[in-house]
Coordinates of C-alpha atoms and ligand atoms in Angstrom, one line a residue:
Chain A
M1 CA 229.1 49.2 106.0
S2 CA 227.0 46.1 106.3
D3 CA 227.4 46.4 110.1
S4 CA 225.8 49.8 110.2
N5 CA 223.1 48.7 107.8
D6 CA 222.3 45.8 110.2
S7 CA 222.1 48.0 113.2
M8 CA 219.9 50.4 111.3
G9 CA 217.6 47.5 110.3
V10 CA 217.4 46.4 113.9
S11 CA 216.6 49.9 115.2
R12 CA 214.0 50.4 112.5
R13 CA 212.5 47.1 113.3
R14 CA 212.4 47.9 117.0
F15 CA 210.9 51.3 116.2
L16 CA 208.2 49.7 114.1
G17 CA 207.6 47.1 116.7
D18 CA 207.2 49.7 119.4
M19 CA 204.9 51.6 117.2
A20 CA 202.7 48.6 116.5
K21 CA 202.6 47.8 120.2
T22 CA 201.5 51.3 121.1
A23 CA 198.9 51.4 118.3
C24 CA 197.5 48.0 119.4
G25 CA 197.4 49.2 123.0
V26 CA 195.7 52.4 122.2
A27 CA 193.2 50.6 119.9
L28 CA 192.4 48.3 122.8
L29 CA 191.8 51.3 125.0
G30 CA 189.5 52.8 122.4
L31 CA 187.6 49.5 122.2
G32 CA 187.3 49.4 126.0
V33 CA 186.0 53.0 126.2
G34 CA 183.6 52.4 123.3
L35 CA 182.1 49.3 125.0
Y36 CA 182.0 51.0 128.4
S37 CA 180.2 53.9 126.8
R38 CA 177.5 51.7 125.4
Q39 CA 176.2 51.0 128.9
A40 CA 177.4 54.2 130.6
A41 CA 175.5 56.4 128.2
S42 CA 172.1 54.5 128.5
L43 CA 169.8 56.9 130.3
P44 CA 167.5 55.4 132.9
A45 CA 163.8 56.3 132.4
T46 CA 163.7 58.2 135.7
A47 CA 166.5 60.6 134.7
L48 CA 165.2 63.7 133.0
R49 CA 167.4 66.2 131.2
P50 CA 167.1 69.9 132.0
P51 CA 164.8 72.1 129.9
G52 CA 166.0 72.7 126.3
A53 CA 168.4 69.8 126.4
L54 CA 169.3 68.6 122.9
A55 CA 168.4 65.1 121.8
E56 CA 170.3 62.7 123.9
E57 CA 173.0 61.8 121.3
D58 CA 173.7 65.5 120.5
F59 CA 173.5 66.4 124.1
L60 CA 176.3 64.0 125.0
G61 CA 178.4 65.6 122.2
A62 CA 177.8 69.1 123.4
C63 CA 177.6 69.1 127.2
V64 CA 181.1 69.5 128.8
R65 CA 179.8 68.5 132.2
C66 CA 180.6 71.8 133.8
G67 CA 177.6 72.0 136.1
L68 CA 176.9 75.7 135.4
C69 CA 173.2 74.8 134.8
V70 CA 173.2 73.0 138.1
R71 CA 174.6 76.0 139.9
D72 CA 172.1 78.4 138.5
C73 CA 169.0 76.3 139.2
P74 CA 167.4 78.1 142.1
F75 CA 165.5 75.0 143.2
D76 CA 168.3 72.6 143.3
T77 CA 166.4 70.5 140.8
L78 CA 169.4 69.6 138.7
R79 CA 172.4 67.5 139.7
L80 CA 175.5 66.1 137.9
S81 CA 175.8 62.4 137.6
Q82 CA 178.7 61.0 139.5
L83 CA 181.0 58.1 138.7
G84 CA 179.1 54.9 139.4
E85 CA 175.7 56.3 138.7
E86 CA 173.7 55.1 135.7
V87 CA 173.5 58.4 133.9
A88 CA 176.5 59.3 131.7
N89 CA 178.9 60.6 134.2
G90 CA 179.1 64.3 134.8
T91 CA 175.9 65.1 132.9
P92 CA 173.1 67.1 134.4
Y93 CA 169.7 65.5 135.1
F94 CA 166.8 65.5 137.6
V95 CA 164.5 62.9 139.1
A96 CA 160.9 64.2 139.0
R97 CA 159.8 62.3 142.1
E98 CA 162.6 63.8 144.1
V99 CA 162.8 67.4 143.0
P100 CA 160.8 68.4 139.9
C101 CA 161.6 71.4 137.7
E102 CA 159.7 74.5 138.8
M103 CA 159.6 75.9 135.2
C104 CA 161.3 79.2 135.9
P105 CA 160.0 81.8 133.4
D106 CA 163.5 83.1 132.8
I107 CA 165.0 79.6 132.5
P108 CA 168.3 80.3 134.3
C109 CA 169.7 76.8 133.6
I110 CA 169.6 77.4 129.8
K111 CA 171.2 80.9 130.2
A112 CA 174.0 79.4 132.3
C113 CA 174.9 76.8 129.7
P114 CA 178.1 77.9 127.9
T115 CA 178.0 75.3 125.2
G116 CA 174.4 75.3 124.0
A117 CA 173.9 71.7 125.1
L118 CA 170.8 73.4 126.5
D119 CA 169.3 75.1 123.5
H120 CA 169.4 78.9 123.9
G121 CA 166.7 79.1 121.2
L122 CA 164.2 77.9 123.9
T123 CA 162.9 81.1 125.5
E124 CA 159.4 80.0 126.6
I125 CA 159.6 77.5 129.4
D126 CA 156.1 76.2 128.3
D127 CA 157.7 75.1 125.1
S128 CA 160.2 72.8 126.8
R129 CA 159.8 69.1 126.6
M130 CA 161.8 67.4 129.3
G131 CA 159.6 64.4 129.1
L132 CA 155.9 63.6 129.1
A133 CA 153.6 62.7 132.0
V134 CA 151.8 59.4 131.7
V135 CA 149.2 57.9 134.0
V136 CA 151.1 54.7 134.1
D137 CA 148.9 52.8 136.5
Q138 CA 145.2 53.2 136.2
E139 CA 144.7 50.3 138.7
S140 CA 146.2 52.3 141.6
C141 CA 145.3 55.9 140.6
I142 CA 142.4 56.6 143.0
A143 CA 140.6 58.7 140.4
F144 CA 139.9 55.5 138.5
Q145 CA 138.3 54.1 141.7
G146 CA 135.8 56.9 141.7
L147 CA 137.6 58.9 144.5
R148 CA 138.1 62.7 144.1
C149 CA 141.9 63.3 144.0
E150 CA 142.9 65.7 141.2
V151 CA 146.1 66.6 142.9
C152 CA 148.1 66.2 139.7
Y153 CA 145.6 68.2 137.9
N154 CA 145.7 71.0 140.4
I155 CA 149.5 71.2 140.8
C156 CA 150.2 71.3 137.1
P157 CA 151.7 74.7 136.1
I158 CA 149.8 74.4 132.8
R159 CA 146.6 73.4 134.6
N160 CA 143.7 72.3 132.5
E161 CA 145.8 72.2 129.4
A162 CA 148.6 69.7 130.1
I163 CA 146.2 67.7 132.3
T164 CA 142.4 67.8 131.9
L165 CA 139.8 65.9 133.9
E166 CA 137.5 63.8 131.7
L167 CA 134.2 62.7 133.3
Q168 CA 133.2 59.1 133.0
H169 CA 130.3 57.1 134.3
N170 CA 131.1 55.3 137.6
T171 CA 129.7 51.9 136.9
R172 CA 130.4 50.7 140.4
S173 CA 128.1 53.1 142.2
G174 CA 125.9 53.7 139.2
K175 CA 125.2 57.3 140.1
H176 CA 128.6 59.0 140.4
A177 CA 131.3 60.2 138.0
L178 CA 134.9 59.4 137.6
F179 CA 137.2 62.4 137.3
I180 CA 139.9 60.9 135.1
P181 CA 143.2 62.8 134.7
V182 CA 144.2 62.9 131.0
V183 CA 147.6 64.3 129.9
H184 CA 148.0 66.1 126.6
S185 CA 151.3 66.1 124.9
E186 CA 150.7 69.4 123.1
A187 CA 151.0 71.1 126.5
C188 CA 152.9 69.0 129.0
T189 CA 156.5 70.1 129.5
G190 CA 157.5 67.1 131.6
C191 CA 158.4 69.2 134.5
G192 CA 157.5 66.4 136.9
K193 CA 155.4 68.4 139.4
C194 CA 152.5 66.0 139.0
E195 CA 154.7 62.9 139.6
K196 CA 156.2 64.6 142.7
A197 CA 152.7 65.5 144.0
C198 CA 151.0 62.2 143.3
I199 CA 149.6 61.1 146.7
L200 CA 150.3 57.4 146.2
E201 CA 153.3 55.7 147.7
E202 CA 154.5 55.0 144.3
A203 CA 153.3 57.6 141.8
A204 CA 150.6 56.5 139.4
I205 CA 151.5 59.4 137.1
K206 CA 155.1 59.4 135.9
V207 CA 157.1 61.6 133.6
L208 CA 158.9 59.5 131.1
P209 CA 161.4 60.5 128.5
L210 CA 159.6 61.3 125.3
H211 CA 160.8 58.2 123.4
L212 CA 159.3 56.0 126.0
A213 CA 156.1 58.0 126.5
K214 CA 155.2 58.4 122.9
G215 CA 154.0 55.9 120.3
M216 CA 154.7 56.6 116.6
L217 CA 152.4 56.0 113.7
G218 CA 154.1 54.2 110.8
K219 CA 155.7 56.8 108.6
H220 CA 153.8 55.7 105.5
Y221 CA 150.4 56.1 107.3
R222 CA 148.0 58.7 106.1
L223 CA 144.8 59.6 107.8
G224 CA 142.3 60.2 105.0
W225 CA 140.3 62.9 106.7
K226 CA 143.4 64.8 107.6
E227 CA 144.8 64.6 104.1
K228 CA 141.4 65.8 102.8
E229 CA 141.5 68.7 105.1
K230 CA 145.1 69.5 104.0
A231 CA 144.2 69.3 100.4
G232 CA 141.0 71.2 100.8
G233 CA 139.0 68.5 99.1
S234 CA 138.7 64.9 98.5
L235 CA 141.8 63.3 97.1
V236 CA 139.8 60.4 95.5
T237 CA 137.8 62.1 92.7
P238 CA 135.0 62.4 92.7
D239 CA 134.0 62.2 96.3
Q240 CA 131.6 59.3 96.3
Q241 CA 128.2 59.9 97.8
H242 CA 127.4 56.9 99.8
E243 CA 124.1 55.3 98.7
Y244 CA 121.8 53.4 101.0
N245 CA 119.1 51.3 99.5
L246 CA 116.3 52.6 101.7
P247 CA 112.6 52.9 101.0
E248 CA 111.5 56.3 99.8
G249 CA 111.3 59.0 102.4
M250 CA 114.0 57.4 104.6
R251 CA 117.6 58.5 105.1
Y252 CA 120.5 57.2 107.1
D253 CA 122.7 59.5 109.1
Y254 CA 126.0 58.0 109.6
E255 CA 127.0 60.5 112.2
G256 CA 124.9 59.0 114.9
R257 CA 121.3 59.8 114.4
G258 CA 120.6 56.6 112.6
L259 CA 117.5 56.0 110.5
I260 CA 115.5 59.1 109.7
V261 CA 112.0 59.0 108.4
D262 CA 111.0 62.2 106.7
E263 CA 107.5 62.8 108.0
A264 CA 106.2 65.2 105.4
A265 CA 107.2 63.4 102.3
T266 CA 105.8 60.0 103.3
P267 CA 103.2 58.9 100.7
T268 CA 102.3 55.9 102.7
P269 CA 99.4 53.8 101.6
F270 CA 98.3 53.7 105.2
G271 CA 96.5 56.6 106.6
D272 CA 96.8 57.9 110.1
N273 CA 93.7 56.0 111.1
P274 CA 94.0 52.2 110.8
L275 CA 90.2 51.9 110.4
D276 CA 90.4 53.7 107.1
T277 CA 92.5 50.9 105.7
L278 CA 90.1 48.3 107.0
K279 CA 87.2 50.2 105.5
R280 CA 88.7 50.4 102.1
G281 CA 89.1 46.7 101.9
R282 CA 91.2 45.0 99.3
E283 CA 90.6 47.4 96.5
G284 CA 92.3 50.2 98.3
L285 CA 95.7 48.4 98.1
Chain B
M1 CA 223.9 64.1 144.1
Q2 CA 226.0 61.7 146.2
P3 CA 224.9 58.1 146.2
G4 CA 222.2 57.7 148.9
Q5 CA 221.5 61.3 148.9
R6 CA 218.1 62.7 147.9
P7 CA 217.9 65.0 144.9
G8 CA 218.0 68.5 146.0
S9 CA 219.9 68.1 149.2
E10 CA 222.8 70.0 147.9
A11 CA 220.5 72.8 147.0
I12 CA 219.0 72.8 150.4
A13 CA 222.4 72.8 152.0
G14 CA 223.5 75.7 149.7
K15 CA 220.4 77.9 149.5
G16 CA 218.3 76.8 152.5
W17 CA 215.1 74.7 152.5
W18 CA 212.7 77.5 151.5
A19 CA 214.7 78.7 148.5
A20 CA 215.2 75.1 147.4
H21 CA 211.4 74.5 147.4
R22 CA 210.2 77.9 146.3
W23 CA 208.7 76.9 142.9
L24 CA 207.3 73.7 144.4
L25 CA 205.5 75.6 147.2
L26 CA 204.3 78.3 144.8
R27 CA 202.9 75.6 142.5
R28 CA 201.1 73.8 145.3
A29 CA 199.7 77.1 146.5
A30 CA 198.4 77.8 143.0
Q31 CA 196.9 74.3 142.6
L32 CA 195.2 74.5 146.0
S33 CA 194.0 78.0 145.7
I34 CA 192.4 77.3 142.3
L35 CA 190.7 74.4 143.9
A36 CA 189.7 76.5 146.8
L37 CA 188.1 79.1 144.5
F38 CA 186.0 76.3 143.0
L39 CA 185.1 74.9 146.4
A40 CA 184.3 78.2 148.1
G41 CA 181.0 78.3 146.4
P42 CA 179.6 74.9 147.2
W43 CA 181.2 74.8 150.7
F44 CA 180.9 78.3 152.0
G45 CA 178.4 79.9 149.6
L46 CA 181.2 82.2 148.3
W47 CA 180.4 82.1 144.6
I48 CA 183.5 83.6 143.0
V49 CA 183.9 80.8 140.5
K50 CA 181.2 78.6 139.3
G51 CA 181.5 75.4 137.3
T52 CA 184.4 73.1 136.9
I53 CA 187.7 73.1 135.2
A54 CA 185.9 72.0 132.0
S55 CA 184.1 75.3 131.8
S56 CA 183.6 77.9 134.4
L57 CA 182.3 81.4 135.0
T58 CA 184.3 83.7 137.3
L59 CA 182.6 86.6 139.0
D60 CA 179.7 86.3 136.6
V61 CA 181.7 87.8 133.8
L62 CA 184.8 85.8 132.9
P63 CA 184.0 82.6 131.0
L64 CA 186.7 79.9 130.7
T65 CA 186.4 76.7 128.7
D66 CA 188.9 73.9 128.2
P67 CA 190.0 74.2 124.5
Y68 CA 190.7 70.5 124.4
L69 CA 187.0 69.8 125.3
L70 CA 185.9 72.4 122.8
L71 CA 187.9 70.7 120.1
Q72 CA 186.2 67.4 120.8
M73 CA 182.9 69.1 120.9
V74 CA 183.4 70.6 117.5
L75 CA 184.4 67.1 116.2
T76 CA 181.1 65.7 117.4
G77 CA 179.4 68.1 115.1
H78 CA 178.1 70.6 117.7
S79 CA 178.7 74.3 117.2
P80 CA 179.1 75.8 120.6
E81 CA 177.6 79.0 122.0
Q82 CA 179.7 82.1 122.1
A83 CA 180.5 81.8 125.9
A84 CA 182.3 78.5 125.3
L85 CA 184.2 79.9 122.2
I86 CA 185.3 83.0 124.0
G87 CA 186.2 81.0 127.1
A88 CA 188.3 78.6 125.1
L89 CA 190.1 81.4 123.3
I90 CA 191.0 83.1 126.6
V91 CA 192.4 79.8 128.0
L92 CA 194.3 79.1 124.7
V93 CA 195.9 82.5 124.7
F94 CA 196.8 82.2 128.4
Y95 CA 198.6 78.9 128.0
L96 CA 200.3 80.1 124.9
L97 CA 201.8 82.8 127.0
V98 CA 202.7 81.0 130.2
G99 CA 203.5 77.5 128.8
G100 CA 201.1 74.8 127.6
R101 CA 201.7 72.4 130.4
V102 CA 201.4 75.0 133.1
Y103 CA 197.9 73.5 133.0
C104 CA 199.5 70.2 134.2
S105 CA 201.8 71.4 136.9
W106 CA 200.0 74.5 138.2
V107 CA 196.3 73.7 137.8
C108 CA 195.5 70.0 137.2
P109 CA 194.5 68.2 140.4
V110 CA 195.8 64.8 139.2
N111 CA 199.3 66.3 139.3
L112 CA 199.0 66.3 143.1
V113 CA 198.4 62.6 143.0
T114 CA 201.0 61.7 140.5
D115 CA 203.6 63.9 142.2
A116 CA 202.9 62.1 145.4
A117 CA 203.3 58.8 143.7
A118 CA 206.6 59.8 142.2
W119 CA 207.9 61.1 145.5
L120 CA 207.0 57.9 147.3
H121 CA 208.3 55.9 144.4
Q122 CA 211.7 57.6 144.9
R123 CA 211.5 57.3 148.7
L124 CA 210.7 53.6 148.6
G125 CA 213.5 53.1 146.0
I126 CA 211.2 51.1 143.7
R127 CA 213.3 50.1 140.8
H128 CA 211.7 48.1 138.0
T129 CA 208.5 49.5 136.5
A130 CA 207.1 49.2 133.1
Q131 CA 207.9 52.0 130.7
F132 CA 205.5 53.3 128.0
R133 CA 206.8 55.2 125.1
R134 CA 206.5 58.9 125.9
N135 CA 204.6 59.5 122.6
T136 CA 201.9 57.1 123.6
R137 CA 200.0 60.1 124.9
Y138 CA 199.8 61.6 121.4
W139 CA 198.3 58.3 120.2
I140 CA 195.7 58.5 123.0
L141 CA 195.1 62.1 122.2
G142 CA 194.4 61.1 118.6
L143 CA 192.2 58.3 119.8
T144 CA 190.0 60.6 122.0
L145 CA 189.5 62.9 119.0
L146 CA 188.7 60.0 116.8
L147 CA 186.2 58.7 119.3
A148 CA 184.5 62.1 119.4
L149 CA 184.3 62.2 115.7
V150 CA 183.0 58.7 115.2
S151 CA 180.6 58.5 118.1
G152 CA 179.3 62.0 118.0
T153 CA 179.6 62.2 121.8
L154 CA 182.3 63.3 124.2
L155 CA 183.2 59.7 124.8
W156 CA 186.5 60.4 126.5
E157 CA 184.8 62.5 129.1
L158 CA 183.2 59.3 130.4
V159 CA 186.6 58.1 131.6
N160 CA 188.8 61.2 131.7
P161 CA 190.4 61.1 135.1
V162 CA 191.3 64.8 135.0
S163 CA 187.7 66.1 134.7
I164 CA 186.3 63.3 136.9
V165 CA 188.6 64.1 139.8
Y166 CA 187.9 67.8 139.6
R167 CA 184.2 67.5 139.2
S168 CA 183.9 65.0 142.0
L169 CA 185.7 67.3 144.4
I170 CA 183.2 70.1 143.5
F171 CA 180.0 68.1 143.0
G172 CA 180.3 65.2 145.3
V173 CA 182.7 62.3 145.3
G174 CA 180.9 59.2 144.1
F175 CA 183.4 56.5 143.1
A176 CA 185.9 59.0 141.9
W177 CA 188.3 58.3 144.8
L178 CA 188.7 54.8 143.3
L179 CA 190.0 56.4 140.2
V180 CA 192.4 58.5 142.2
L181 CA 193.7 55.5 144.0
A182 CA 194.1 53.6 140.7
I183 CA 196.2 56.4 139.2
F184 CA 198.3 56.6 142.4
L185 CA 199.0 52.9 142.5
F186 CA 199.6 52.8 138.7
D187 CA 202.2 55.5 139.0
L188 CA 203.7 54.0 142.1
F189 CA 204.0 50.4 141.2
V190 CA 203.2 49.9 137.5
S191 CA 204.9 52.7 135.7
R192 CA 206.9 55.6 137.2
R193 CA 205.4 58.9 136.1
G194 CA 203.2 56.7 133.9
W195 CA 200.0 58.7 133.7
C196 CA 201.0 62.4 133.4
S197 CA 204.2 61.9 131.4
H198 CA 203.3 59.1 129.1
L199 CA 199.6 58.5 128.8
C200 CA 197.4 61.5 129.6
P201 CA 195.8 63.0 126.5
V202 CA 195.0 66.2 128.2
G203 CA 198.8 66.6 128.9
A204 CA 199.5 65.7 125.3
F205 CA 197.1 68.4 124.1
Y206 CA 198.8 71.0 126.3
S207 CA 202.2 69.7 125.2
L208 CA 201.2 70.7 121.7
L209 CA 200.4 74.2 122.9
G210 CA 203.7 74.1 124.8
H211 CA 205.6 73.8 121.5
L212 CA 204.6 77.4 120.7
S213 CA 204.4 79.0 124.2
V214 CA 206.4 82.0 125.2
L215 CA 207.4 81.6 128.9
R216 CA 210.0 78.9 129.3
V217 CA 212.6 77.6 131.7
S218 CA 216.2 78.2 130.5
A219 CA 219.4 76.6 131.5
A220 CA 220.8 80.0 131.3
A221 CA 223.9 79.4 133.3
R222 CA 224.6 76.0 131.9
E223 CA 228.4 76.4 132.1
R224 CA 228.0 76.2 135.9
C225 CA 226.5 72.7 135.8
N226 CA 228.4 70.3 137.9
D227 CA 226.6 67.2 136.6
C228 CA 224.9 66.4 139.9
M229 CA 221.9 65.1 138.0
D230 CA 219.5 66.4 140.5
C231 CA 217.4 68.2 137.9
Y232 CA 217.0 64.9 136.0
A233 CA 215.9 63.1 139.1
V234 CA 213.1 65.5 140.0
C235 CA 211.9 66.4 136.5
P236 CA 208.7 64.7 135.4
E237 CA 210.0 64.9 131.8
P238 CA 213.8 64.6 132.2
Q239 CA 214.3 64.1 128.4
V240 CA 213.6 67.8 127.9
I241 CA 216.6 69.0 129.9
R242 CA 219.5 67.5 128.0
P243 CA 219.2 69.4 124.7
A244 CA 219.2 72.7 126.6
L245 CA 221.6 72.0 129.4
K246 CA 224.2 70.1 127.3
G247 CA 223.5 71.8 124.0
A248 CA 226.5 74.2 124.1
E249 CA 228.6 72.0 121.9
Q250 CA 225.8 71.4 119.4
N251 CA 225.2 75.1 119.3
T252 CA 221.7 74.7 120.8
G253 CA 220.3 77.5 122.9
P254 CA 219.9 77.1 126.6
V255 CA 216.1 77.5 126.6
I256 CA 214.1 74.3 127.2
M257 CA 212.1 74.3 123.9
S258 CA 210.3 71.0 124.3
G259 CA 206.5 71.2 124.6
N260 CA 206.7 68.5 127.2
C261 CA 208.3 70.7 129.9
T262 CA 205.6 71.5 132.4
N263 CA 207.2 74.8 133.6
C264 CA 207.0 73.4 137.1
G265 CA 210.3 75.1 138.0
R266 CA 211.4 72.1 140.1
C267 CA 214.7 72.1 138.3
I268 CA 215.3 75.7 139.3
D269 CA 214.6 74.7 142.9
V270 CA 216.9 71.7 143.1
C271 CA 219.9 73.1 141.3
S272 CA 222.6 74.1 143.8
K273 CA 224.4 76.0 141.1
D274 CA 221.4 78.1 140.0
V275 CA 221.7 77.0 136.4
F276 CA 218.0 77.3 135.6
H277 CA 216.0 80.5 135.3
V278 CA 212.6 81.5 134.0
S279 CA 213.0 83.0 130.6
T280 CA 211.2 83.2 127.3
R281 CA 211.5 81.5 124.0
F282 CA 213.0 84.6 122.5
N283 CA 216.0 84.5 124.8
N284 CA 217.6 81.5 123.2
S285 CA 220.8 82.8 121.7
T286 CA 223.8 80.4 122.2
T287 CA 226.3 83.1 123.1
S288 CA 226.9 84.4 126.6
Q289 CA 223.4 83.8 127.9
F290 CA 224.4 84.5 131.4
A291 CA 225.2 88.2 130.6
H292 CA 221.7 89.0 129.7
K293 CA 219.6 86.4 131.4
T294 CA 216.2 87.4 132.5
E295 CA 215.5 86.2 135.9
V296 CA 212.0 86.3 137.3
T297 CA 212.0 85.8 141.0
P298 CA 208.7 84.9 142.5
Ligands
LIG1 S1 163.7 75.8 134.7 FE1 164.3 76.5 136.8 S2 163.7 74.8 138.1 FE2 163.7 74.0 136.1 S3 165.7 73.1 135.8 FE3 165.8 75.2 135.0 S4 166.5 76.4 136.7 FE4 165.9 74.5 137.6
LIG2 S1 175.7 74.1 131.7 FE1 175.5 73.0 129.7 S2 177.5 72.2 129.3 FE2 177.4 72.7 131.5 S3 176.7 70.8 132.5 FE3 174.9 72.0 132.1 S4 174.2 71.3 130.1 FE4 176.3 70.6 130.3
LIG3 S1 154.7 67.0 133.9 FE1 152.8 67.0 135.0 S2 152.7 68.9 136.1 FE2 154.4 69.1 134.5 S3 153.3 70.0 132.8 FE3 153.2 67.8 132.5 S4 151.3 67.2 133.4 FE4 151.7 69.3 134.1
LIG4 S1 212.5 70.9 132.9 FE1 212.3 71.9 134.9 S2 210.4 73.1 134.6 FE2 210.4 71.6 132.9 S3 209.3 69.9 133.7 FE3 211.4 69.5 134.1 S4 211.7 70.2 136.2 FE4 209.8 71.1 135.5

C-alpha cells in the first residue's frame, strides 16, 4: 500500500518536474522571440510599405508574408524581406531610390492581398500614403543654388500639387529667381518617383515614412483663427476692436499697409501753402 | 529486424524495393511537385500557383491560406479579408479529410530536412541524444498564440522555420539556409526527430486537426505482426503505433487514432507482413478487421 503510494508520489513529482522544465524552456523561448522581435521589427527609414498598408503594428499582425502583392506588382517594385535583412522578415517593402511605386490606377498589389494587410478600402491610388517626400538637403539640392533643375517637380505623378515650385529671390546673382521645390503632404503619396529621379549622387529629396517626415502640434494646441472659423465667430466675446492712439484722421492697418492718413478728413491747421502759415503769424495758431 | 539489419530490409526482400518504398516515393513526389508548382512561376514564368505556403492563389481562382496563420492573425485583432477566410476554410476541410499531419509529411519542406537527418542518424548509429517531451510542441503552440495575442503582431512568423524555408526557396534564399542547416544538425546530433516530432508548433496545430480527421492508417491485419519492430524504427511518431497494433487484448480498434500520426505511410512500406493499410476512422471495429479492410493502393 505505502509502496504504491510512494511510487505514485515519485511519478507525480517527476511529471510535475517535467512540466515545470518544459514550461520554463518554452517561456525562455518566448522571451527570446520577444526580444528578437524588438529589433527585427524595426523598420529602416528607407523601407516603404506598399500602398494601403495598415499602420506598421497592425500590418505586422495582418500580413502573412505570402508575397502575392509582390507577384502582382507589374513594375517589380515590391519585394519580400529575407532573413538577415533589417525589415521584419518576409514582409513586403520597396526602396524608393531603387524602384519606386508607379502608382497603378487599378492598384493590383492591394487587390492581390488576401488578408487585408493592404487595405482594400483604398481604391484611389492618389489617396495612398506610403510615405512623404521631403527635401532633406537644401545645401546640395541645386535648385537652392539658383540652377534650374525641377526634375522632381516634373516627374511627380501629381505634378504641381504634391510638389510645387516656389519662386524666391536669388541674392547671389541679385537678378535671378530660385525655383524651390516644395512638397505638400495633402497630395504627396510617397511613391518615391522624385527620390528615384533626383539627379544628385545621393538624392536631396527623399521619401520618409510618415512618422519621420511629419511633425505634430501638441494635442492641446488650438490655433485661434481656425477655431474662430470653425465656430463662425469669435470665441472670446466680444471681439475686441483693437484701438490705436493715433491723431485724428489717421488709421493703422495691421495687414501690411501700415499708417494711413485719411486725406479728405484732415483738418490740419496748416494749409497747403506754407506761406499762408507764415503770413498768418502767431494769432493764426 | 535482425540485429545489424536496416529497418525495412525484410520488406524489401519480400515485396521488392519499389513496393517497400511506394509511400515514401509518393510522398517525396508530392512534396517536390508542390514545391515545383510554386517555383514554376518565378523560375520559368509559369504562373500556376502564386504566393507561398502561407497563402497562395492557384490558377487565379483557388485561394489557400494556412489556418494556423489565420488563427494567429485573428488573435492579433485583425479581421481578415474574405479571400483569406475562404482559403483557410478550404485548407481546414482538406486536412480534416486526409489527415491533419498530412501537411507535415506530404507538404512541408522542412520534413525533407528532418527525414534526411533521421535517416543519417540511423545510418551513423548515433545513440545518445537529448529527448524533449512530445507534448512540448503544444506548449510552444500555445506560446505562439499567446505571443500573437499579446504583441498584436505575427511574432512567431519572424522565426518560424517552416514558412521561412518555403518563402526563401520561392523569393530568394537570404540566410535561410543557415536555419535549414541548424535544424538538420539539431535533429542529427542534439535530439533525434527533435524538431518535427517534439517542438514544431505548426505540426502541433495540425496534430490537433489530426485528432478529428477521417483518413487514417490502420493496422488492419495486426494478427499477422511478427514483432520485427521495423515500423517503430521508421515511424517519426512511434508512440502512435502500439495502441493500434497491440490493442487487440485491450479491445482497441486497429486504426491509428492518434493525431500525431503523419499519414506518411512509411509503416505500410516497411512491414513485410502487410499489416498496415490506408483506412478511415470509421473502420475501427475490433472484430475481424481483415475481412472487410479497405485497402487503397496508390
Ligand atoms: S501601385 Fe503598382 S507599382 Fe505601386 S506597388 Fe502597387 S502594383 Fe507596384
Ligand atoms: S499580399 Fe498582403 S499578406 Fe501577402 S505579403 Fe503582401 S501585404 Fe502581406
Ligand atoms: S513621392 Fe515625390 S513623386 Fe511621389 S507623389 Fe510625392 S512628391 Fe510626387
Ligand atoms: S504510424 Fe505509420 S503513417 Fe503514421 S507516422 Fe508512423 S509511419 Fe507514418
